[in-house]
Amino acid sequence: MAKTGLLILTQPLSHLRTLISSLVEEASVVVNDTLYVCLQPALHNQHLTQSKLLQPLLCTREIQSIITDFYLTGSKACNNLDIRVLLSHICMNPSLHTVVPYDLKKEVSVLLTDSANLKDVWTSGRSSLTDILKTSFNNVKVDINFSLIQTGAVPVHNNLNSESHEIVKTYPNVVLGGTFDRLHTGHKLLLTESCLRCENKLTVGITDGERNKKKSLWELMEPYSDREQQVFNFVTDVKPNIILEAVKIFDPFGPTITDPNLQCIIVSKETKAGGEQVNEERLKRGMNALDMIIIDLVDDSCHGVDEESKISSSSFRKRLLGTLIKPVQNRPNIGKSPYRIAVTGGIASGKSNVCSELQKLGAKIVNCDLLGHKAYVKGTTAHSDIVREFGESIVGEDGEINRQKLGQIVFNDKTKLNKLNSIVWPVIRKLAEDEILEHKTVGVEIVVLEAAVLFEAGWDDMVHEVWTAFVSEEEAIKRITTRNKLSQEDAQKRINSQISNVARIAQSNVVICPQWEFEVTRNQLQRAWTLLQQRINKNPQTKL
């Protein structure tokens, strides 16, 4: 199977519209990653030469509809085929348009086409076919494979209405904005419409900073640099002959209210109100209102019961929960058995419930918080060191350390907290290793180390994998104030004293978010457990 393919279609557009579903299905059998689509109806039944493989194509409503159908059909297949319809040769005035070669980002190893003429070239020799392709597309494999697609006879009648032949209005300068996290079909349609409409410069605002924190599971959002690169790769793939400017934005407007040269803004139905606000602000500033093109939302035929019905980045982020998001490192220093997982997370993140469910599945839990209690016990070295450092006032009538009093001291002073940790953490580590060894002697296969301060203490080198449980800061504060009877201010202090969810996730192999109904968490854990069994070559155990 090829990783990247190029699909050149020469059928009349009226016929092509009925074939899109079968074309995508047939292509997905041959290509498993990226499929470039090049529409060339002018070449139907024409002899091919090196100088005329790419022919300019008038940008009409019909073309617009066909391109949209390719993306929508691909999204319904749920097979993750990355479809990219090439646009540079589609223009308002083909007679004045100069076609330049496409600078494809991925190497094409298979050509799929409905052209019998290209088949004749293929039959005469691969080198001839490669020579012709390379005049119009770079990055074509020398020993490219070939696949002729049968499309049937072309219907005689054309039932297209006059609207289909309407020319799409274009603009010198076009703008759009979004998160562009994990570039999906909705993003591609927005970017494609923008590219079709754009003659010269396309400005793309990409959100960052606090604005992203309004999004569900924003902690799993790709870094800005990755999102910017995805936009750059897509736009320069499909329309390399326009200028692309990606801009980092922190508010609803970005460059739309500062650039007087813009003429058109592309929005989705979901962001139409934002486009209207942009125009209100531009008029206040004495600038022209932008023509607003509204793109329909895309139904997600693959969505789960707890996901949005439209294709969205938040659904894609949700699908990461319980999966392996970071490769597992080799840890020869701790051996293969028992297999060690650490479950960590901030205060009120639900990590204890996660561990409880993993215990039901057969794992043994080593609770570092409980071991911390053992480390404090009267008569231990750590007990004496803590009392010496923080004074007798933290000792109760029974001689044990009053953890609540100690907490009031250390959570208000970072230096004192660090001192306490330097005393207690080495003791907890030793106790944890002793408990893991006990499990090993009786043949336990999977041990879970429950540790809120896993990374801070440097205990992540004790385990094969790290799983992080996290909830939003708002949810954590709500839980802390309810469970611990603390004020919102004190709850915030507890959270601020810990490393952030983003920092934990960046170092984690698996993430779990127990923010919703418990059944949703159970599903995440079942997925995580099943995939874990596959990683360690064991048969998945029964479901929760």
Coordinates of C-alpha atoms in Angstrom, one line a residue:
M1 CA 0.0 0.0 0.0
A2 CA 1.3 3.5 -0.9
K3 CA 1.7 6.2 1.7
T4 CA 1.0 9.1 -0.7
G5 CA -0.9 9.1 -4.0
L6 CA -1.8 11.5 -6.7
L7 CA -5.3 11.2 -8.3
I8 CA -5.6 13.0 -11.7
L9 CA -9.2 13.1 -12.9
T10 CA -10.1 14.0 -16.5
Q11 CA -13.8 13.2 -16.5
P12 CA -16.2 16.0 -17.3
L13 CA -17.2 17.7 -14.1
S14 CA -20.9 16.8 -14.5
H15 CA -20.0 13.1 -14.6
L16 CA -17.4 13.4 -11.8
R17 CA -19.9 14.6 -9.3
T18 CA -21.6 11.2 -9.3
L19 CA -18.3 9.3 -8.8
I20 CA -16.7 11.0 -5.8
S21 CA -17.7 8.4 -3.2
S22 CA -16.4 5.4 -5.3
L23 CA -13.2 7.3 -6.2
V24 CA -12.4 8.0 -2.6
E25 CA -13.2 4.4 -1.6
E26 CA -11.0 3.0 -4.4
A27 CA -8.2 5.4 -3.6
S28 CA -8.3 4.4 0.1
V29 CA -7.6 0.8 -0.8
V30 CA -4.3 1.9 -2.5
V31 CA -3.3 4.9 -0.4
N32 CA -3.2 5.0 3.4
D33 CA -2.0 8.5 4.3
T34 CA -2.2 11.4 1.8
L35 CA -4.2 11.7 -1.4
Y36 CA -3.6 14.7 -3.7
V37 CA -6.5 15.3 -6.0
C38 CA -6.0 17.2 -9.3
L39 CA -9.0 18.0 -11.4
Q40 CA -8.2 18.2 -15.2
P41 CA -11.4 17.9 -17.2
A42 CA -9.8 19.7 -20.1
L43 CA -7.6 16.6 -20.7
H44 CA -10.6 14.3 -21.3
N45 CA -9.8 12.2 -24.4
Q46 CA -6.9 14.4 -25.3
H47 CA -3.4 13.3 -26.1
L48 CA -1.0 14.3 -23.3
T49 CA 2.3 16.1 -23.7
Q50 CA 4.7 17.5 -21.2
S51 CA 3.6 21.0 -21.8
K52 CA -0.1 20.5 -21.2
L53 CA -0.6 18.1 -18.3
L54 CA -1.8 20.9 -16.1
Q55 CA -4.5 23.1 -17.7
P56 CA -6.1 26.1 -16.1
L57 CA -9.7 25.5 -14.9
L58 CA -12.4 28.1 -14.4
C59 CA -13.4 28.5 -10.8
T60 CA -17.2 27.9 -10.7
R61 CA -19.8 26.9 -8.2
E62 CA -19.7 23.4 -9.7
I63 CA -15.9 23.2 -9.0
Q64 CA -16.5 24.5 -5.5
S65 CA -19.2 21.9 -4.9
I66 CA -17.0 19.0 -6.2
I67 CA -14.1 20.0 -4.0
T68 CA -16.3 20.2 -1.0
D69 CA -17.8 16.8 -1.8
F70 CA -14.3 15.2 -1.9
Y71 CA -13.5 16.5 1.6
L72 CA -17.0 15.5 3.0
T73 CA -16.8 12.0 1.5
G74 CA -13.3 11.5 2.9
S75 CA -14.5 12.5 6.4
K76 CA -17.4 10.1 6.3
A77 CA -15.1 7.2 5.5
C78 CA -13.5 7.5 9.0
N79 CA -10.2 6.1 7.6
N80 CA -8.1 9.1 8.3
L81 CA -7.1 9.6 4.6
D82 CA -5.6 13.0 4.3
I83 CA -7.3 14.4 1.1
R84 CA -5.8 17.6 -0.5
V85 CA -7.5 19.0 -3.6
L86 CA -5.0 21.0 -5.6
L87 CA -6.2 24.6 -6.4
S88 CA -3.5 26.7 -8.0
H89 CA -4.7 26.0 -11.6
I90 CA -8.3 26.8 -10.6
C91 CA -8.8 30.5 -11.4
M92 CA -11.2 33.3 -12.5
N93 CA -9.6 33.8 -15.9
P94 CA -7.9 30.7 -17.4
S95 CA -6.8 32.5 -20.5
L96 CA -4.6 34.9 -18.5
H97 CA -3.5 32.3 -15.9
T98 CA 0.0 30.9 -15.8
V99 CA 0.1 27.4 -14.3
V100 CA 3.2 26.7 -12.2
P101 CA 4.3 23.2 -10.9
Y102 CA 2.9 22.1 -7.5
D103 CA 5.5 21.9 -4.7
L104 CA 4.1 18.8 -3.0
K105 CA 5.2 18.2 0.6
K106 CA 5.0 14.5 0.5
E107 CA 6.6 12.1 -2.0
V108 CA 4.1 10.6 -4.4
S109 CA 4.6 6.9 -5.0
V110 CA 1.4 6.0 -6.9
L111 CA -0.6 7.7 -9.6
L112 CA -4.3 7.0 -9.8
T113 CA -6.2 8.3 -12.8
D114 CA -9.2 7.8 -15.1
S115 CA -7.0 8.8 -18.1
A116 CA -6.5 6.1 -20.7
N117 CA -3.9 8.4 -22.3
L118 CA -1.8 8.3 -19.1
K119 CA -2.2 4.5 -19.2
D120 CA -0.7 4.5 -22.7
V121 CA 2.2 6.6 -21.4
W122 CA 2.7 4.2 -18.5
T123 CA 2.6 1.2 -20.9
S124 CA 5.4 2.8 -23.0
G125 CA 7.6 3.1 -19.9
R126 CA 7.7 4.4 -16.4
S127 CA 10.3 7.0 -17.2
S128 CA 8.1 8.7 -19.8
L129 CA 5.3 8.9 -17.2
T130 CA 7.6 10.2 -14.6
D131 CA 9.0 12.9 -16.9
I132 CA 5.5 14.1 -17.7
L133 CA 4.5 14.2 -14.1
K134 CA 7.6 16.1 -13.0
T135 CA 6.8 19.0 -15.3
S136 CA 3.7 19.7 -13.1
F137 CA 4.4 18.1 -9.7
N138 CA 7.7 17.9 -7.8
N139 CA 8.4 15.1 -5.3
V140 CA 7.3 12.3 -7.6
K141 CA 9.0 9.0 -7.0
V142 CA 11.1 7.8 -9.9
D143 CA 9.7 4.3 -9.9
I144 CA 6.1 5.5 -9.4
N145 CA 3.3 2.9 -9.6
F146 CA 0.2 3.3 -11.7
S147 CA -3.5 2.5 -11.2
L148 CA -6.2 3.1 -13.8
I149 CA -9.6 3.9 -12.3
Q150 CA -12.6 2.8 -14.3
T151 CA -15.4 5.4 -14.3
G152 CA -17.8 4.1 -16.8
A153 CA -19.3 5.9 -19.8
V154 CA -19.9 9.6 -19.7
P155 CA -23.6 10.5 -19.6
V156 CA -24.9 12.4 -22.7
H157 CA -27.2 14.8 -20.8
N158 CA -25.9 17.6 -18.6
N159 CA -28.5 18.5 -16.0
L160 CA -26.5 21.3 -14.3
N161 CA -28.4 24.5 -13.6
S162 CA -27.1 27.9 -14.4
E163 CA -26.0 28.5 -10.8
S164 CA -23.4 25.7 -11.2
H165 CA -21.7 27.7 -13.9
E166 CA -21.6 30.9 -11.8
I167 CA -18.0 32.1 -11.4
V168 CA -16.8 32.3 -7.8
K169 CA -15.9 35.8 -6.7
T170 CA -12.3 36.2 -5.7
Y171 CA -10.4 38.9 -3.7
P172 CA -6.8 40.1 -3.6
N173 CA -6.5 39.7 0.2
V174 CA -8.5 37.2 2.3
V175 CA -8.4 36.5 6.1
L176 CA -9.6 33.8 8.4
G177 CA -8.9 32.6 11.9
G178 CA -9.1 29.5 14.2
T179 CA -7.2 27.2 16.5
F180 CA -6.2 24.8 13.7
D181 CA -5.5 22.1 16.2
R182 CA -5.1 18.7 14.6
L183 CA -6.0 19.9 11.2
H184 CA -9.3 18.2 10.2
T185 CA -11.9 18.4 7.4
G186 CA -13.6 21.4 8.9
H187 CA -10.3 23.3 8.8
K188 CA -9.5 22.1 5.3
L189 CA -12.8 23.4 4.0
L190 CA -12.2 26.8 5.6
L191 CA -8.7 26.9 4.2
T192 CA -9.7 25.6 0.8
E193 CA -12.5 28.2 0.5
S194 CA -10.0 30.9 1.5
C195 CA -7.5 29.7 -1.1
L196 CA -10.1 29.6 -3.9
R197 CA -11.2 33.1 -3.0
C198 CA -7.7 34.5 -2.7
E199 CA -5.8 36.0 -5.6
N200 CA -2.7 37.3 -3.8
K201 CA -2.3 37.2 0.0
L202 CA -4.0 34.9 2.6
T203 CA -3.8 35.9 6.2
V204 CA -4.5 33.1 8.7
G205 CA -4.9 34.1 12.4
I206 CA -4.0 31.2 14.7
T207 CA -5.1 31.5 18.4
D208 CA -2.8 31.1 21.3
G209 CA -2.5 32.0 25.0
E210 CA -5.4 32.5 27.3
R211 CA -7.9 32.5 24.3
N212 CA -7.2 28.7 23.9
K213 CA -8.1 28.0 27.5
K214 CA -11.7 28.5 26.7
K215 CA -11.6 25.3 24.6
S216 CA -12.4 21.8 25.9
L217 CA -9.3 19.8 26.8
W218 CA -7.1 22.8 25.8
E219 CA -4.3 21.1 27.8
L220 CA -4.0 18.6 24.9
M221 CA -3.8 21.2 22.2
E222 CA -0.8 21.1 19.9
P223 CA 1.9 23.8 20.4
Y224 CA 1.4 26.9 18.3
S225 CA 4.5 26.1 16.2
D226 CA 2.9 22.7 15.2
R227 CA -0.4 24.2 14.3
E228 CA 1.2 26.9 12.3
Q229 CA 3.3 24.4 10.4
Q230 CA 0.2 22.3 9.6
V231 CA -1.5 25.4 8.1
F232 CA 1.6 26.3 6.2
N233 CA 2.0 22.7 4.8
F234 CA -1.7 22.5 3.7
V235 CA -1.9 25.9 2.0
T236 CA 1.4 25.7 0.2
D237 CA 0.5 22.2 -0.9
V238 CA -2.8 23.1 -2.5
K239 CA -2.1 26.7 -3.6
P240 CA 1.6 27.5 -3.7
N241 CA 1.1 30.6 -5.9
I242 CA -0.4 32.8 -3.1
I243 CA 1.3 34.6 -0.3
L244 CA 0.6 33.1 3.1
E245 CA 1.0 35.0 6.3
A246 CA 0.2 33.2 9.6
V247 CA -0.4 35.4 12.6
K248 CA -0.6 34.5 16.3
I249 CA -3.7 36.0 17.8
F250 CA -4.8 36.5 21.4
D251 CA -8.2 38.2 20.9
P252 CA -11.3 37.8 18.7
F253 CA -10.0 40.2 16.1
G254 CA -6.3 39.8 15.3
P255 CA -5.3 41.6 12.1
T256 CA -8.9 42.0 10.9
I257 CA -9.3 45.3 12.6
T258 CA -5.8 46.7 11.8
D259 CA -5.2 45.8 8.2
P260 CA -7.2 48.1 5.8
N261 CA -6.2 46.1 2.8
L262 CA -8.3 43.1 3.6
Q263 CA -11.5 42.5 1.5
C264 CA -12.9 39.2 2.5
I265 CA -13.2 37.1 5.7
I266 CA -14.0 33.3 5.7
V267 CA -16.0 32.1 8.7
S268 CA -17.9 29.0 9.7
K269 CA -21.6 29.1 10.8
E270 CA -20.3 28.7 14.4
T271 CA -18.1 31.9 14.1
K272 CA -20.5 34.0 12.0
A273 CA -21.2 36.3 15.0
G274 CA -17.4 36.9 15.4
G275 CA -17.3 37.9 11.7
E276 CA -20.1 40.4 12.3
Q277 CA -18.2 41.9 15.3
V278 CA -15.1 42.3 13.1
N279 CA -17.1 44.3 10.6
E280 CA -18.6 46.5 13.3
E281 CA -15.2 47.3 14.7
R282 CA -13.8 48.0 11.2
L283 CA -16.5 50.4 10.5
K284 CA -15.9 52.2 13.8
R285 CA -12.3 52.6 12.7
G286 CA -13.1 54.0 9.3
M287 CA -12.3 50.9 7.3
N288 CA -14.4 49.0 4.8
A289 CA -16.6 46.1 5.9
L290 CA -15.3 42.7 4.8
D291 CA -17.3 40.5 2.5
M292 CA -18.1 37.5 4.7
I293 CA -18.2 34.0 3.3
I294 CA -19.9 31.5 5.6
I295 CA -18.9 27.8 5.5
D296 CA -21.3 25.1 6.8
L297 CA -20.2 23.0 9.8
V298 CA -19.2 19.4 8.9
D299 CA -21.1 16.5 10.5
D300 CA -18.9 14.0 12.2
S301 CA -20.3 10.6 11.2
C302 CA -17.6 8.9 13.3
H303 CA -18.4 10.8 16.6
G304 CA -18.9 8.9 19.8
V305 CA -21.9 9.3 22.2
D306 CA -19.9 11.8 24.4
E307 CA -18.5 13.8 21.5
E308 CA -19.8 16.7 19.4
S309 CA -21.9 15.9 16.4
K310 CA -19.8 18.2 14.2
I311 CA -16.2 17.6 13.3
S312 CA -14.2 19.5 15.9
S313 CA -10.7 19.6 17.4
S314 CA -12.2 19.0 20.9
S315 CA -13.5 15.6 19.7
F316 CA -10.1 14.7 18.3
R317 CA -8.5 15.7 21.6
K318 CA -11.1 13.7 23.5
R319 CA -10.1 10.6 21.4
L320 CA -6.6 10.9 22.7
L321 CA -7.8 10.1 26.3
G322 CA -6.7 6.6 27.2
T323 CA -4.4 6.2 24.2
L324 CA -0.6 6.2 24.0
I325 CA 0.3 9.9 23.3
K326 CA 4.0 9.5 23.9
P327 CA 6.2 6.5 23.2
V328 CA 7.3 4.3 26.1
Q329 CA 10.9 4.6 27.0
N330 CA 13.1 1.6 27.6
R331 CA 13.8 1.2 31.3
P332 CA 16.4 -1.6 31.7
N333 CA 17.2 -0.4 35.2
I334 CA 13.9 -1.6 36.6
G335 CA 13.4 -4.8 34.8
K336 CA 10.3 -6.0 32.9
S337 CA 8.4 -7.6 35.8
P338 CA 6.3 -6.4 37.4
Y339 CA 5.3 -3.8 34.7
R340 CA 5.2 -0.5 36.5
I341 CA 2.7 2.3 35.8
A342 CA 2.7 5.6 37.6
V343 CA -0.7 7.5 38.0
T344 CA -0.2 11.1 38.8
G345 CA -2.2 14.3 38.8
G346 CA -2.9 17.4 40.7
I347 CA -5.1 17.8 43.7
A348 CA -8.7 16.8 43.0
S349 CA -7.8 15.4 39.6
G350 CA -9.5 12.0 40.3
K351 CA -6.3 9.9 40.3
S352 CA -7.4 7.9 43.3
N353 CA -10.6 6.8 41.5
V354 CA -8.4 6.0 38.4
C355 CA -6.2 3.7 40.6
S356 CA -9.3 2.1 42.2
E357 CA -10.6 1.1 38.7
L358 CA -7.2 -0.2 37.6
Q359 CA -7.1 -2.3 40.8
K360 CA -10.4 -3.9 39.7
L361 CA -8.8 -4.8 36.5
G362 CA -6.0 -6.7 38.3
A363 CA -3.3 -4.1 39.0
K364 CA -1.8 -3.7 42.5
I365 CA -1.6 -0.2 43.9
V366 CA 1.3 1.4 45.7
N367 CA -0.1 4.6 47.2
C368 CA 2.7 7.1 47.8
D369 CA 0.4 9.3 49.8
L370 CA -0.2 6.5 52.3
L371 CA 3.5 5.7 52.3
G372 CA 4.0 9.4 53.1
H373 CA 1.9 8.9 56.3
K374 CA 4.1 6.0 57.2
A375 CA 7.2 8.1 56.7
Y376 CA 5.9 10.6 59.2
V377 CA 5.3 8.1 62.0
K378 CA 6.6 8.8 65.4
G379 CA 10.0 7.1 66.0
T380 CA 11.2 7.4 62.4
T381 CA 14.2 9.4 61.3
A382 CA 11.9 11.6 59.0
H383 CA 9.6 12.4 62.0
S384 CA 12.6 13.6 64.0
D385 CA 13.9 15.7 61.1
I386 CA 10.6 17.3 60.4
V387 CA 10.0 18.3 64.1
R388 CA 13.5 19.7 64.3
E389 CA 12.9 21.7 61.2
F390 CA 9.4 23.0 61.8
G391 CA 9.1 23.0 65.6
E392 CA 7.1 21.2 68.3
S393 CA 4.0 23.2 67.5
I394 CA 3.2 20.7 64.6
V395 CA 3.2 17.7 67.0
G396 CA -0.2 16.6 68.4
E397 CA -1.0 15.2 71.8
D398 CA -0.3 11.6 70.6
G399 CA 3.2 12.6 69.5
E400 CA 2.3 12.3 65.8
I401 CA 2.8 15.2 63.3
N402 CA -0.4 17.2 62.7
R403 CA -0.4 17.2 58.9
Q404 CA -3.0 20.0 58.8
K405 CA -0.9 22.4 60.8
L406 CA 2.2 21.4 58.8
G407 CA 0.3 22.0 55.6
Q408 CA -0.7 25.6 56.7
I409 CA 3.0 26.3 57.1
V410 CA 4.5 24.8 54.0
F411 CA 1.8 25.7 51.5
N412 CA 2.4 29.4 52.2
D413 CA 6.1 29.2 51.8
K414 CA 7.8 27.5 48.9
T415 CA 11.1 27.3 50.6
K416 CA 9.7 25.5 53.6
L417 CA 7.7 23.1 51.3
N418 CA 10.9 22.3 49.4
K419 CA 12.7 21.6 52.8
L420 CA 9.9 19.2 53.8
N421 CA 10.0 17.4 50.5
S422 CA 13.8 16.9 50.8
I423 CA 13.2 15.1 54.0
V424 CA 10.2 13.0 53.1
W425 CA 10.6 12.1 49.4
P426 CA 13.7 9.8 49.7
V427 CA 11.9 7.9 52.5
I428 CA 8.7 7.4 50.4
R429 CA 10.7 6.2 47.4
K430 CA 12.5 3.6 49.5
L431 CA 9.1 2.4 51.0
A432 CA 7.6 2.3 47.5
E433 CA 10.4 0.2 46.1
D434 CA 10.1 -2.2 49.1
E435 CA 6.4 -2.6 48.4
I436 CA 6.9 -3.2 44.7
L437 CA 9.5 -5.9 45.5
E438 CA 6.9 -7.6 47.8
H439 CA 4.5 -7.7 44.8
K440 CA 7.2 -9.1 42.6
T441 CA 7.9 -12.0 44.9
V442 CA 4.3 -13.2 44.7
G443 CA 4.1 -12.9 40.9
V444 CA 2.1 -9.7 40.5
E445 CA 2.2 -8.6 36.8
I446 CA 1.2 -4.9 36.9
V447 CA 1.9 -2.4 39.7
V448 CA 0.5 1.1 39.8
L449 CA 2.4 3.7 41.7
E450 CA -0.1 6.4 42.8
A451 CA 2.0 9.6 43.2
A452 CA 0.8 13.2 43.0
V453 CA 4.3 14.5 43.1
L454 CA 5.8 12.0 40.7
F455 CA 7.7 14.5 38.5
E456 CA 8.6 16.9 41.3
A457 CA 10.2 14.0 43.3
G458 CA 11.9 12.5 40.3
W459 CA 10.1 9.2 40.7
D460 CA 9.2 8.8 37.1
D461 CA 12.4 6.8 36.5
M462 CA 10.9 4.1 38.8
V463 CA 8.2 3.2 36.2
H464 CA 7.8 2.0 32.7
E465 CA 4.9 4.4 31.9
V466 CA 3.4 7.5 33.3
W467 CA -0.4 8.1 33.3
T468 CA -1.7 11.5 34.2
A469 CA -5.2 12.2 35.5
F470 CA -6.3 15.8 35.0
V471 CA -9.4 18.1 35.2
S472 CA -9.8 21.8 34.4
E473 CA -8.7 24.3 37.0
E474 CA -12.3 25.4 37.4
E475 CA -13.4 21.8 38.2
A476 CA -10.5 21.2 40.5
I477 CA -11.3 24.4 42.5
K478 CA -15.0 23.3 42.7
R479 CA -14.0 19.9 44.0
I480 CA -11.4 21.2 46.5
T481 CA -13.8 23.7 48.0
T482 CA -16.5 21.1 48.4
R483 CA -14.3 18.2 49.6
N484 CA -11.7 19.9 51.6
K485 CA -13.9 22.8 52.8
L486 CA -11.4 25.3 51.7
S487 CA -12.0 28.8 50.4
Q488 CA -11.5 29.5 46.7
E489 CA -8.4 31.5 47.5
D490 CA -6.9 28.6 49.5
A491 CA -7.9 26.1 46.8
Q492 CA -6.1 28.2 44.2
K493 CA -3.0 28.3 46.4
R494 CA -3.0 24.5 46.6
I495 CA -3.2 24.3 42.8
N496 CA -0.5 27.0 42.3
S497 CA 1.9 25.1 44.5
Q498 CA 1.9 22.2 42.0
I499 CA 3.2 21.9 38.5
S500 CA 0.6 22.5 35.8
N501 CA -1.5 20.0 34.0
V502 CA 0.3 21.0 30.7
A503 CA 3.7 20.2 32.3
R504 CA 2.5 16.8 33.5
I505 CA 0.9 15.9 30.2
A506 CA 4.1 16.8 28.3
Q507 CA 5.9 14.1 30.2
S508 CA 3.1 11.5 30.2
N509 CA 2.5 8.4 28.0
V510 CA -1.3 8.2 28.7
V511 CA -3.8 10.8 29.9
I512 CA -7.1 10.4 31.6
C513 CA -9.7 13.1 32.2
P514 CA -12.3 12.2 34.9
Q515 CA -14.2 15.5 34.4
W516 CA -17.4 14.0 33.1
E517 CA -19.8 11.3 34.1
F518 CA -18.0 8.3 35.6
E519 CA -19.0 6.0 32.8
V520 CA -16.9 8.3 30.4
T521 CA -13.9 7.8 32.7
R522 CA -14.5 4.0 32.8
N523 CA -14.5 4.0 29.0
Q524 CA -11.2 5.9 28.9
L525 CA -9.6 3.4 31.4
Q526 CA -10.9 0.4 29.5
R527 CA -9.3 1.7 26.3
A528 CA -6.1 2.5 28.2
W529 CA -6.0 -1.0 29.8
T530 CA -6.7 -2.8 26.6
L531 CA -3.9 -0.9 24.8
L532 CA -1.6 -1.5 27.7
Q533 CA -2.2 -5.3 27.5
Q534 CA -1.3 -5.1 23.8
R535 CA 1.9 -3.2 24.6
I536 CA 3.1 -5.7 27.1
N537 CA 2.0 -8.7 25.0
K538 CA -0.8 -9.9 27.3
N539 CA -4.4 -10.7 26.5
P540 CA -6.9 -7.9 27.4
Q541 CA -8.8 -8.7 30.6
T542 CA -12.5 -8.4 31.0
K543 CA -14.1 -5.0 30.8
L544 CA -14.9 -3.0 33.8

